[in-house]
Tab-separated table of C-alpha atoms in Angstrom:
chain	number	residue	atom	x	y	z
C	1	MET	CA	13.943	-23.277	25.482
C	2	SER	CA	10.688	-24.170	27.166
C	3	ARG	CA	8.177	-26.521	25.688
C	4	SER	CA	5.563	-23.765	25.312
C	5	ARG	CA	8.000	-21.492	23.489
C	6	THR	CA	8.899	-24.334	21.123
C	7	THR	CA	5.237	-24.879	20.407
C	8	LEU	CA	4.818	-21.215	19.615
C	9	ASP	CA	7.750	-21.183	17.211
C	10	THR	CA	6.694	-24.248	15.240
C	11	THR	CA	3.092	-23.485	14.440
C	12	GLY	CA	1.994	-24.041	10.878
C	13	PRO	CA	1.786	-21.289	8.285
C	14	ASP	CA	-1.934	-21.589	7.590
C	15	HIS	CA	-3.243	-19.991	10.806
C	16	PRO	CA	-0.159	-19.108	12.872
C	17	ALA	CA	-1.803	-16.532	15.162
C	18	GLN	CA	-4.728	-18.811	15.954
C	19	ASP	CA	-2.379	-21.769	16.511
C	20	ARG	CA	-0.224	-19.744	18.901
C	21	ILE	CA	-3.243	-18.664	20.941
C	22	LEU	CA	-4.556	-22.221	21.099
C	23	ALA	CA	-1.099	-23.488	22.074
C	24	ASP	CA	-0.952	-20.988	24.949
C	25	TYR	CA	-4.288	-22.171	26.317
C	26	GLN	CA	-3.370	-25.822	25.768
C	27	ASN	CA	-0.250	-25.271	27.877
C	28	LEU	CA	-2.386	-23.646	30.575
C	29	LEU	CA	-4.754	-26.624	30.558
C	30	ARG	CA	-1.793	-28.842	31.445
C	31	VAL	CA	-1.186	-26.975	34.724
C	32	PRO	CA	-2.001	-29.417	37.576
C	33	GLY	CA	-5.396	-28.615	39.098
C	34	PHE	CA	-6.341	-26.204	36.302
C	35	TRP	CA	-10.053	-27.047	36.205
C	36	ARG	CA	-10.408	-26.860	39.978
C	37	MET	CA	-8.786	-23.418	40.024
C	38	ALA	CA	-10.883	-22.225	37.079
C	39	VAL	CA	-14.103	-23.327	38.820
C	40	ILE	CA	-13.076	-21.599	42.064
C	41	SER	CA	-12.177	-18.432	40.179
C	42	MET	CA	-15.430	-18.288	38.215
C	43	THR	CA	-17.611	-19.153	41.225
C	44	SER	CA	-16.062	-16.451	43.403
C	45	LYS	CA	-16.315	-13.846	40.637
C	46	LEU	CA	-19.933	-14.686	39.859
C	47	ALA	CA	-20.918	-14.366	43.528
C	48	ALA	CA	-19.163	-10.988	43.766
C	49	SER	CA	-20.773	-9.705	40.562
C	50	MET	CA	-24.264	-10.445	41.930
C	51	SER	CA	-23.845	-8.722	45.296
C	52	SER	CA	-24.383	-5.032	44.469
C	53	LEU	CA	-27.573	-5.423	42.432
C	54	SER	CA	-28.950	-7.994	44.894
C	55	LEU	CA	-28.471	-5.570	47.784
C	56	LEU	CA	-29.910	-2.680	45.777
C	57	LEU	CA	-33.085	-4.620	44.924
C	58	LEU	CA	-33.464	-5.965	48.460
C	59	VAL	CA	-33.228	-2.566	50.164
C	60	SER	CA	-35.294	-0.746	47.526
C	61	GLY	CA	-38.184	-3.119	48.199
C	62	SER	CA	-38.891	-1.427	51.540
C	63	HIS	CA	-36.869	1.812	51.350
C	64	SER	CA	-36.162	4.494	48.765
C	65	TYR	CA	-33.729	3.990	45.918
C	66	GLY	CA	-31.558	6.655	47.520
C	67	THR	CA	-31.255	4.533	50.652
C	68	ALA	CA	-30.618	1.438	48.547
C	69	GLY	CA	-27.856	3.200	46.631
C	70	LEU	CA	-26.319	4.395	49.887
C	71	ALA	CA	-26.318	0.832	51.230
C	72	VAL	CA	-24.533	-0.408	48.105
C	73	SER	CA	-21.995	2.418	48.399
C	74	CYS	CA	-21.328	1.510	52.027
C	75	SER	CA	-20.821	-2.125	51.095
C	76	THR	CA	-18.381	-1.175	48.326
C	77	LEU	CA	-16.571	1.237	50.640
C	78	GLY	CA	-16.270	-1.410	53.344
C	79	GLN	CA	-14.851	-3.890	50.878
C	80	GLY	CA	-12.412	-1.458	49.293
C	81	LEU	CA	-11.017	-0.062	52.532
C	82	THR	CA	-10.397	-3.465	54.093
C	83	ALA	CA	-9.192	-5.388	51.009
C	84	PRO	CA	-5.459	-4.703	51.610
C	85	LEU	CA	-5.789	-5.797	55.249
C	86	ARG	CA	-7.480	-9.060	54.267
C	87	GLY	CA	-4.823	-9.576	51.601
C	88	ARG	CA	-2.066	-9.027	54.179
C	89	LEU	CA	-3.695	-11.561	56.496
C	90	ILE	CA	-3.802	-14.113	53.665
C	91	ASP	CA	-0.104	-13.526	52.964
C	92	ARG	CA	1.089	-13.667	56.568
C	93	LEU	CA	-1.201	-16.145	58.315
C	94	PRO	CA	-2.427	-19.673	57.536
C	95	VAL	CA	-4.944	-19.376	54.704
C	96	ARG	CA	-7.771	-21.582	55.982
C	97	PRO	CA	-8.412	-19.798	59.315
C	98	VAL	CA	-8.441	-16.411	57.565
C	99	LEU	CA	-10.858	-17.538	54.851
C	100	PHE	CA	-13.235	-19.343	57.181
C	101	SER	CA	-13.207	-16.450	59.677
C	102	CYS	CA	-14.117	-14.056	56.864
C	103	LEU	CA	-16.826	-16.474	55.716
C	104	ALA	CA	-18.378	-16.721	59.202
C	105	ALA	CA	-18.372	-12.935	59.600
C	106	ASN	CA	-19.771	-12.427	56.096
C	107	LEU	CA	-22.631	-14.899	56.591
C	108	THR	CA	-23.481	-13.249	59.914
C	109	ALA	CA	-23.467	-9.752	58.405
C	110	THR	CA	-25.519	-10.869	55.389
C	111	THR	CA	-28.144	-12.479	57.633
C	112	ALA	CA	-28.213	-9.365	59.794
C	113	VAL	CA	-28.707	-6.950	56.885
C	114	ILE	CA	-31.521	-9.064	55.428
C	115	THR	CA	-33.226	-9.173	58.828
C	116	ALA	CA	-32.784	-5.424	59.300
C	117	VAL	CA	-34.240	-4.592	55.883
C	118	ARG	CA	-37.244	-6.870	56.277
C	119	SER	CA	-37.988	-5.535	59.761
C	120	GLY	CA	-37.915	-1.914	58.579
C	121	ALA	CA	-34.801	-0.951	60.557
C	122	ALA	CA	-33.261	2.517	60.449
C	123	VAL	CA	-31.165	3.578	57.486
C	124	THR	CA	-28.059	3.958	59.673
C	125	LEU	CA	-28.237	0.341	60.808
C	126	ILE	CA	-28.799	-0.962	57.270
C	127	CYS	CA	-25.829	0.997	55.936
C	128	THR	CA	-23.590	-0.105	58.808
C	129	LEU	CA	-24.467	-3.748	58.249
C	130	SER	CA	-23.993	-3.332	54.495
C	131	ALA	CA	-20.490	-2.003	55.137
C	132	ALA	CA	-19.843	-5.055	57.312
C	133	VAL	CA	-20.930	-7.353	54.466
C	134	GLY	CA	-18.382	-5.760	52.150
C	135	ALA	CA	-15.631	-5.621	54.766
C	136	SER	CA	-15.951	-9.326	55.602
C	137	ALA	CA	-16.176	-10.723	52.053
C	138	PRO	CA	-13.786	-13.695	51.741
C	139	PRO	CA	-11.013	-12.557	49.341
C	140	VAL	CA	-11.145	-15.707	47.209
C	141	ALA	CA	-11.251	-13.979	43.813
C	142	VAL	CA	-8.212	-11.834	44.685
C	143	MET	CA	-6.407	-14.770	46.232
C	144	MET	CA	-6.878	-16.875	43.088
C	145	ARG	CA	-4.732	-14.389	41.167
C	146	SER	CA	-1.958	-15.117	43.668
C	147	VAL	CA	-2.569	-18.832	43.212
C	148	TRP	CA	-2.207	-18.505	39.432
C	149	HIS	CA	1.101	-16.748	40.038
C	150	SER	CA	2.312	-19.584	42.253
C	151	VAL	CA	1.362	-22.514	39.978
C	152	THR	CA	2.126	-21.146	36.501
C	153	THR	CA	5.378	-20.490	34.689
C	154	SER	CA	6.463	-17.354	32.869
C	155	THR	CA	5.054	-18.833	29.641
C	156	THR	CA	1.592	-19.574	31.076
C	157	LEU	CA	1.110	-16.767	33.621
C	158	LYS	CA	-0.068	-14.122	31.146
C	159	THR	CA	-2.424	-16.630	29.572
C	160	ALA	CA	-3.816	-17.398	33.039
C	161	MET	CA	-4.299	-13.686	33.719
C	162	ALA	CA	-6.016	-13.299	30.334
C	163	LEU	CA	-8.347	-16.152	31.235
C	164	ASP	CA	-8.962	-14.582	34.642
C	165	ALA	CA	-9.929	-11.304	32.959
C	166	SER	CA	-12.244	-13.157	30.567
C	167	LEU	CA	-13.917	-14.921	33.484
C	168	MET	CA	-14.363	-11.608	35.270
C	169	GLY	CA	-15.901	-10.055	32.155
C	170	ALA	CA	-18.267	-12.991	31.773
C	171	ALA	CA	-19.228	-12.786	35.454
C	172	LEU	CA	-19.965	-9.063	35.161
C	173	ILE	CA	-22.398	-9.857	32.340
C	174	VAL	CA	-24.047	-12.974	33.781
C	175	GLY	CA	-24.075	-12.029	37.484
C	176	PRO	CA	-26.304	-8.922	37.376
C	177	VAL	CA	-28.667	-10.622	34.908
C	178	LEU	CA	-29.021	-13.628	37.206
C	179	ALA	CA	-29.419	-11.449	40.301
C	180	GLY	CA	-32.075	-9.309	38.630
C	181	TRP	CA	-34.029	-12.306	37.360
C	182	LEU	CA	-33.997	-14.124	40.714
C	183	SER	CA	-34.924	-11.000	42.652
C	184	LEU	CA	-37.614	-9.577	40.382
C	185	SER	CA	-39.170	-12.817	39.104
C	186	LEU	CA	-38.976	-15.005	42.198
C	187	SER	CA	-37.826	-13.468	45.494
C	188	PRO	CA	-35.346	-10.777	46.639
C	189	LEU	CA	-33.899	-13.378	49.003
C	190	LEU	CA	-32.973	-15.907	46.311
C	191	PRO	CA	-29.954	-13.978	44.976
C	192	PHE	CA	-28.507	-14.033	48.488
C	193	ALA	CA	-29.089	-17.774	48.691
C	194	ALA	CA	-27.201	-18.182	45.416
C	195	ILE	CA	-24.401	-15.852	46.545
C	196	THR	CA	-24.073	-17.678	49.856
C	197	THR	CA	-23.952	-21.083	48.175
C	198	MET	CA	-21.251	-19.992	45.721
C	199	THR	CA	-19.242	-18.212	48.425
C	200	VAL	CA	-19.303	-21.214	50.760
C	201	ALA	CA	-18.381	-23.539	47.879
C	202	SER	CA	-15.471	-21.381	46.704
C	203	VAL	CA	-14.084	-20.968	50.215
C	204	ALA	CA	-14.382	-24.703	50.876
C	205	LEU	CA	-12.715	-25.575	47.580
C	206	VAL	CA	-9.839	-23.154	47.908
C	207	GLY	CA	-9.404	-23.896	51.607
C	208	ASN	CA	-8.948	-27.587	50.891
C	209	SER	CA	-6.749	-27.096	47.840
C	210	SER	CA	-3.012	-27.604	47.955
C	211	ALA	CA	-2.689	-24.627	45.612
C	212	ALA	CA	-4.057	-22.420	48.383
C	213	VAL	CA	-0.875	-22.725	50.404
C	214	VAL	CA	0.499	-19.197	50.096
C	215	PRO	CA	3.994	-18.624	51.521
C	216	SER	CA	3.931	-16.415	54.595
C	217	ALA	CA	5.501	-13.033	54.046
C	218	ALA	CA	8.377	-11.921	56.177
C	219	VAL	CA	7.491	-8.878	58.246
C	220	GLY	CA	8.902	-5.987	56.272
C	221	HIS	CA	8.057	-2.325	55.832
C	222	TRP	CA	4.778	-1.375	57.463
C	223	LEU	CA	3.577	-0.008	54.122
C	224	GLY	CA	3.911	-3.454	52.572
C	225	PRO	CA	3.766	-3.279	48.745
C	226	LEU	CA	3.258	0.505	48.895
C	227	ALA	CA	6.916	0.869	49.855
C	228	SER	CA	7.771	0.032	46.221
C	229	SER	CA	7.891	3.056	43.898
C	230	PRO	CA	7.083	1.030	40.733
C	231	LEU	CA	4.065	-0.493	42.483
C	232	ARG	CA	2.807	2.922	43.508
C	233	LEU	CA	3.046	4.028	39.878
C	234	LEU	CA	1.208	0.878	38.814
C	235	LEU	CA	-1.599	1.656	41.258
C	236	VAL	CA	-1.883	5.152	39.778
C	237	ALA	CA	-2.084	3.690	36.267
C	238	ASP	CA	-4.701	1.193	37.443
C	239	ALA	CA	-6.850	3.863	39.125
C	240	LEU	CA	-6.732	6.156	36.074
C	241	PHE	CA	-7.531	3.267	33.731
C	242	VAL	CA	-10.533	2.107	35.783
C	243	THR	CA	-11.717	5.705	36.053
C	244	GLY	CA	-11.681	5.834	32.240
C	245	VAL	CA	-13.509	2.517	31.874
C	246	THR	CA	-16.165	3.578	34.379
C	247	ALA	CA	-16.483	6.942	32.641
C	248	VAL	CA	-17.361	5.166	29.386
C	249	ASP	CA	-19.876	2.947	31.210
C	250	VAL	CA	-21.523	5.992	32.813
C	251	VAL	CA	-21.482	8.372	29.853
C	252	LEU	CA	-22.891	5.888	27.326
C	253	PRO	CA	-26.351	5.638	28.979
C	254	ILE	CA	-26.473	9.431	29.418
C	255	TYR	CA	-25.517	9.890	25.760
C	256	ALA	CA	-28.252	7.464	24.694
C	257	ARG	CA	-30.819	9.402	26.704
C	258	GLN	CA	-29.657	12.806	25.457
C	259	GLU	CA	-29.755	11.572	21.851
C	260	HIS	CA	-33.251	10.061	22.345
C	261	ALA	CA	-31.883	6.545	21.821
C	262	ALA	CA	-32.385	5.121	25.314
C	263	THR	CA	-33.305	1.713	23.879
C	264	LEU	CA	-29.674	1.330	22.763
C	265	THR	CA	-28.283	1.605	26.308
C	266	GLY	CA	-28.229	-2.132	26.964
C	267	LEU	CA	-26.704	-2.808	23.548
C	268	TYR	CA	-23.983	-0.230	24.163
C	269	LEU	CA	-22.905	-1.722	27.484
C	270	GLY	CA	-23.371	-5.313	26.340
C	271	SER	CA	-21.301	-4.882	23.178
C	272	LEU	CA	-18.591	-3.081	25.145
C	273	ALA	CA	-18.452	-5.981	27.634
C	274	ILE	CA	-18.482	-8.648	24.922
C	275	GLY	CA	-15.642	-6.870	23.129
C	276	SER	CA	-13.688	-6.926	26.385
C	277	VAL	CA	-14.266	-10.648	26.979
C	278	VAL	CA	-13.355	-11.639	23.433
C	279	GLY	CA	-10.366	-9.308	23.397
C	280	SER	CA	-8.951	-10.520	26.702
C	281	PHE	CA	-9.216	-14.132	25.534
C	282	ALA	CA	-7.581	-13.480	22.171
C	283	LEU	CA	-5.197	-10.602	22.883
C	284	GLY	CA	-4.105	-11.564	26.383
C	285	THR	CA	-1.682	-14.166	25.109
C	286	ALA	CA	-0.231	-11.764	22.542
C	287	THR	CA	1.066	-9.278	25.131
C	288	LYS	CA	4.043	-11.489	25.965
C	289	ARG	CA	5.233	-11.081	22.363
C	290	LEU	CA	5.673	-7.354	22.853
C	291	PRO	CA	9.100	-6.162	24.070
C	292	ARG	CA	9.372	-6.105	27.863
C	293	GLY	CA	8.135	-2.782	29.165
C	294	LEU	CA	5.959	-1.946	26.163
C	295	ALA	CA	2.879	-4.122	26.675
C	296	LEU	CA	1.161	-1.998	29.340
C	297	PRO	CA	1.634	1.459	27.755
C	298	VAL	CA	0.841	0.061	24.288
C	299	LEU	CA	-2.459	-1.502	25.387
C	300	LEU	CA	-3.393	1.603	27.364
C	301	GLY	CA	-2.587	3.657	24.265
C	302	LEU	CA	-4.853	1.412	22.188
C	303	PHE	CA	-7.655	1.891	24.707
C	304	ALA	CA	-7.132	5.660	24.542
C	305	LEU	CA	-7.399	5.394	20.747
C	306	GLY	CA	-10.617	3.393	21.102
C	307	CYS	CA	-12.049	6.021	23.460
C	308	ALA	CA	-11.079	8.794	21.040
C	309	THR	CA	-12.843	6.915	18.239
C	310	LEU	CA	-15.891	6.625	20.492
C	311	ALA	CA	-15.801	10.385	21.088
C	312	VAL	CA	-15.775	10.982	17.331
C	313	ALA	CA	-18.585	8.473	16.807
C	314	ALA	CA	-20.689	10.242	19.443
C	315	ARG	CA	-20.661	13.360	17.249
C	316	LEU	CA	-21.945	11.351	14.281
C	317	SER	CA	-24.883	9.209	15.408
C	318	PRO	CA	-26.006	6.694	18.072
C	319	THR	CA	-25.781	3.903	15.479
C	320	VAL	CA	-22.108	4.646	14.786
C	321	VAL	CA	-21.461	4.588	18.539
C	322	LEU	CA	-22.986	1.099	18.708
C	323	MET	CA	-20.667	-0.070	15.927
C	324	VAL	CA	-17.601	1.356	17.705
C	325	CYS	CA	-18.387	0.032	21.207
C	326	PRO	CA	-17.031	-3.531	20.700
C	327	VAL	CA	-13.821	-2.108	19.214
C	328	ALA	CA	-13.444	0.408	22.053
C	329	GLY	CA	-13.818	-2.395	24.592
C	330	LEU	CA	-11.479	-4.813	22.847
C	331	VAL	CA	-8.416	-4.264	25.069
C	332	ILE	CA	-10.166	-3.577	28.398
C	333	GLY	CA	-9.891	-7.137	29.664
C	334	SER	CA	-6.304	-7.441	28.424
C	335	VAL	CA	-5.282	-4.304	30.325
C	336	PHE	CA	-6.871	-5.634	33.502
C	337	ALA	CA	-4.965	-8.906	33.014
C	338	LEU	CA	-1.665	-7.153	32.353
C	339	LEU	CA	-2.054	-4.896	35.388
C	340	ARG	CA	-2.460	-8.032	37.550
C	341	THR	CA	0.471	-9.776	35.891
C	342	THR	CA	2.694	-6.731	36.366
C	343	GLY	CA	1.514	-6.337	39.954
C	344	GLY	CA	2.452	-9.929	40.700
C	345	ASP	CA	5.864	-9.443	39.092
C	346	LEU	CA	6.538	-6.291	41.144
C	347	ALA	CA	5.131	-7.606	44.431
C	348	PRO	CA	7.664	-8.129	47.225
C	349	ALA	CA	8.260	-11.763	48.149
C	350	GLY	CA	5.263	-13.217	49.963
C	351	GLN	CA	3.066	-10.137	49.385
C	352	VAL	CA	1.315	-11.011	46.129
C	353	THR	CA	-2.175	-11.256	47.654
C	354	GLU	CA	-1.842	-7.903	49.405
C	355	THR	CA	-0.605	-6.368	46.149
C	356	MET	CA	-3.615	-7.767	44.276
C	357	SER	CA	-5.853	-6.438	47.044
C	358	TRP	CA	-4.420	-2.933	46.624
C	359	LEU	CA	-5.172	-3.169	42.908
C	360	SER	CA	-8.765	-4.145	43.745
C	361	THR	CA	-9.050	-1.214	46.148
C	362	LEU	CA	-7.793	1.204	43.490
C	363	ASP	CA	-10.283	-0.375	41.056
C	364	MET	CA	-13.088	0.590	43.426
C	365	ALA	CA	-11.671	4.065	44.031
C	366	GLY	CA	-11.251	4.669	40.302
C	367	GLY	CA	-14.736	3.347	39.630
C	368	ALA	CA	-16.267	5.637	42.242
C	369	ALA	CA	-14.379	8.672	40.918
C	370	GLY	CA	-15.247	7.893	37.313
C	371	ALA	CA	-18.938	7.478	38.075
C	372	ALA	CA	-19.211	10.655	40.132
C	373	VAL	CA	-17.081	12.991	38.003
C	374	PHE	CA	-18.183	11.914	34.537
C	375	ALA	CA	-21.875	11.647	35.392
C	376	HIS	CA	-21.696	15.264	36.532
C	377	LEU	CA	-19.734	16.327	33.435
C	378	ALA	CA	-22.104	14.530	31.075
C	379	GLU	CA	-25.130	16.177	32.655
C	380	ALA	CA	-23.555	19.647	32.962
C	381	LYS	CA	-21.514	19.901	29.743
C	382	GLY	CA	-23.086	17.211	27.581
C	383	SER	CA	-22.098	13.611	26.959
C	384	THR	CA	-20.075	14.368	23.815
C	385	ALA	CA	-17.877	16.771	25.798
C	386	ALA	CA	-17.435	14.163	28.536
C	387	PHE	CA	-16.367	11.568	25.954
C	388	VAL	CA	-13.537	13.862	24.799
C	389	LEU	CA	-11.924	13.858	28.266
C	390	VAL	CA	-11.778	10.057	28.576
C	391	PRO	CA	-8.858	9.484	26.163
C	392	VAL	CA	-6.919	12.263	27.924
C	393	LEU	CA	-7.342	10.363	31.193
C	394	VAL	CA	-6.279	7.067	29.638
C	395	VAL	CA	-3.210	8.634	27.983
C	396	THR	CA	-2.178	9.789	31.460
C	397	ALA	CA	-2.566	6.190	32.629
C	398	ALA	CA	-0.379	5.070	29.716
C	399	VAL	CA	2.330	7.540	30.771
C	400	ALA	CA	2.206	6.132	34.308
C	401	GLY	CA	2.379	2.620	32.845
C	402	TRP	CA	5.431	3.613	30.807
C	403	ARG	CA	7.136	4.952	33.923
C	404	VAL	CA	6.329	1.705	35.752
C	405	CYS	CA	8.178	-0.296	33.122
C	406	ASP	CA	10.970	2.269	32.910
C	407	SER	CA	11.600	2.124	36.669
C	408	ARG	CA	11.744	-1.684	36.879
């Protein structure tokens, strides 16, 4: 019996759940190089979370918001389409040359897009360069999930993934706020200076870390992780889940506007995000206490229940919706963490980074689909009707998650 399991079984009776959670994180803190890896993970996530809004505000300063939105879409598309390729390169080639090559290309593309925007270049050139910025982004944040897999044990991995999800949630809150403040209060160029500094620092730290030594994958099926049926099912569950999360994020502001409560929009999204961060920190360690194969469908089912409660609340009043938002978001971070943990478990030997990259790509695809489809539904059929469809989507994700576990 491992030391961490013994700790979990001998906690005192006064606050056993709290003691178990603290014991899980204490065990994670004992992992060699923990603080270095945590700093790298948070720095890379914060830089990534600032990029979209920074680009939007930069381009919109001299072009229309439509052009700015198109540039952001091109950047996201470039990043999503090339993420599996960059992940495969990380898995199969020495890490440092891949990371520093991506960094050099990314800095060049970023400089070029800033120059193009400030010189009033054509929209086509700005969008092409924006796509290059996304396509060349060093995959540090994705790679760190592979690093956690390589340095943790079965008793600390899920805790590490829960922490990773909490850090991502925190970055998604802090990053846009920081980018907006720097751009609007000081200069549109300052967010890019901050992003560049954090990107260079994270690449340098991970490139010089012994934990960054990822075993090279043997050349296998040309499809890589996609050759695995359980992994394909997991990607479907991930895409449907992210589509549901994005649908909630998109429909909430439209609901607030339609109900003449636009001032609550920020509170809706903020409370949803805070619920996710708190939930991933507290609930992430509890998933390993569920029977093997049940954690993913159970958490997806809980999220579907939260979305259904949100749909009911939307028919009552905007204030009730605000009260439900933190509860609806409680398991979001935990599901993200569990999807990454399961992906790492199912990944073929030496292909963990590519597997994580496919999950990131499906995140972007699900996010794009959720934004487009549910924004249209909310405007055409009403936000309350759009809310009703979200739990149906998430239940479908739970079924896919069940089949993933059943096929393992």
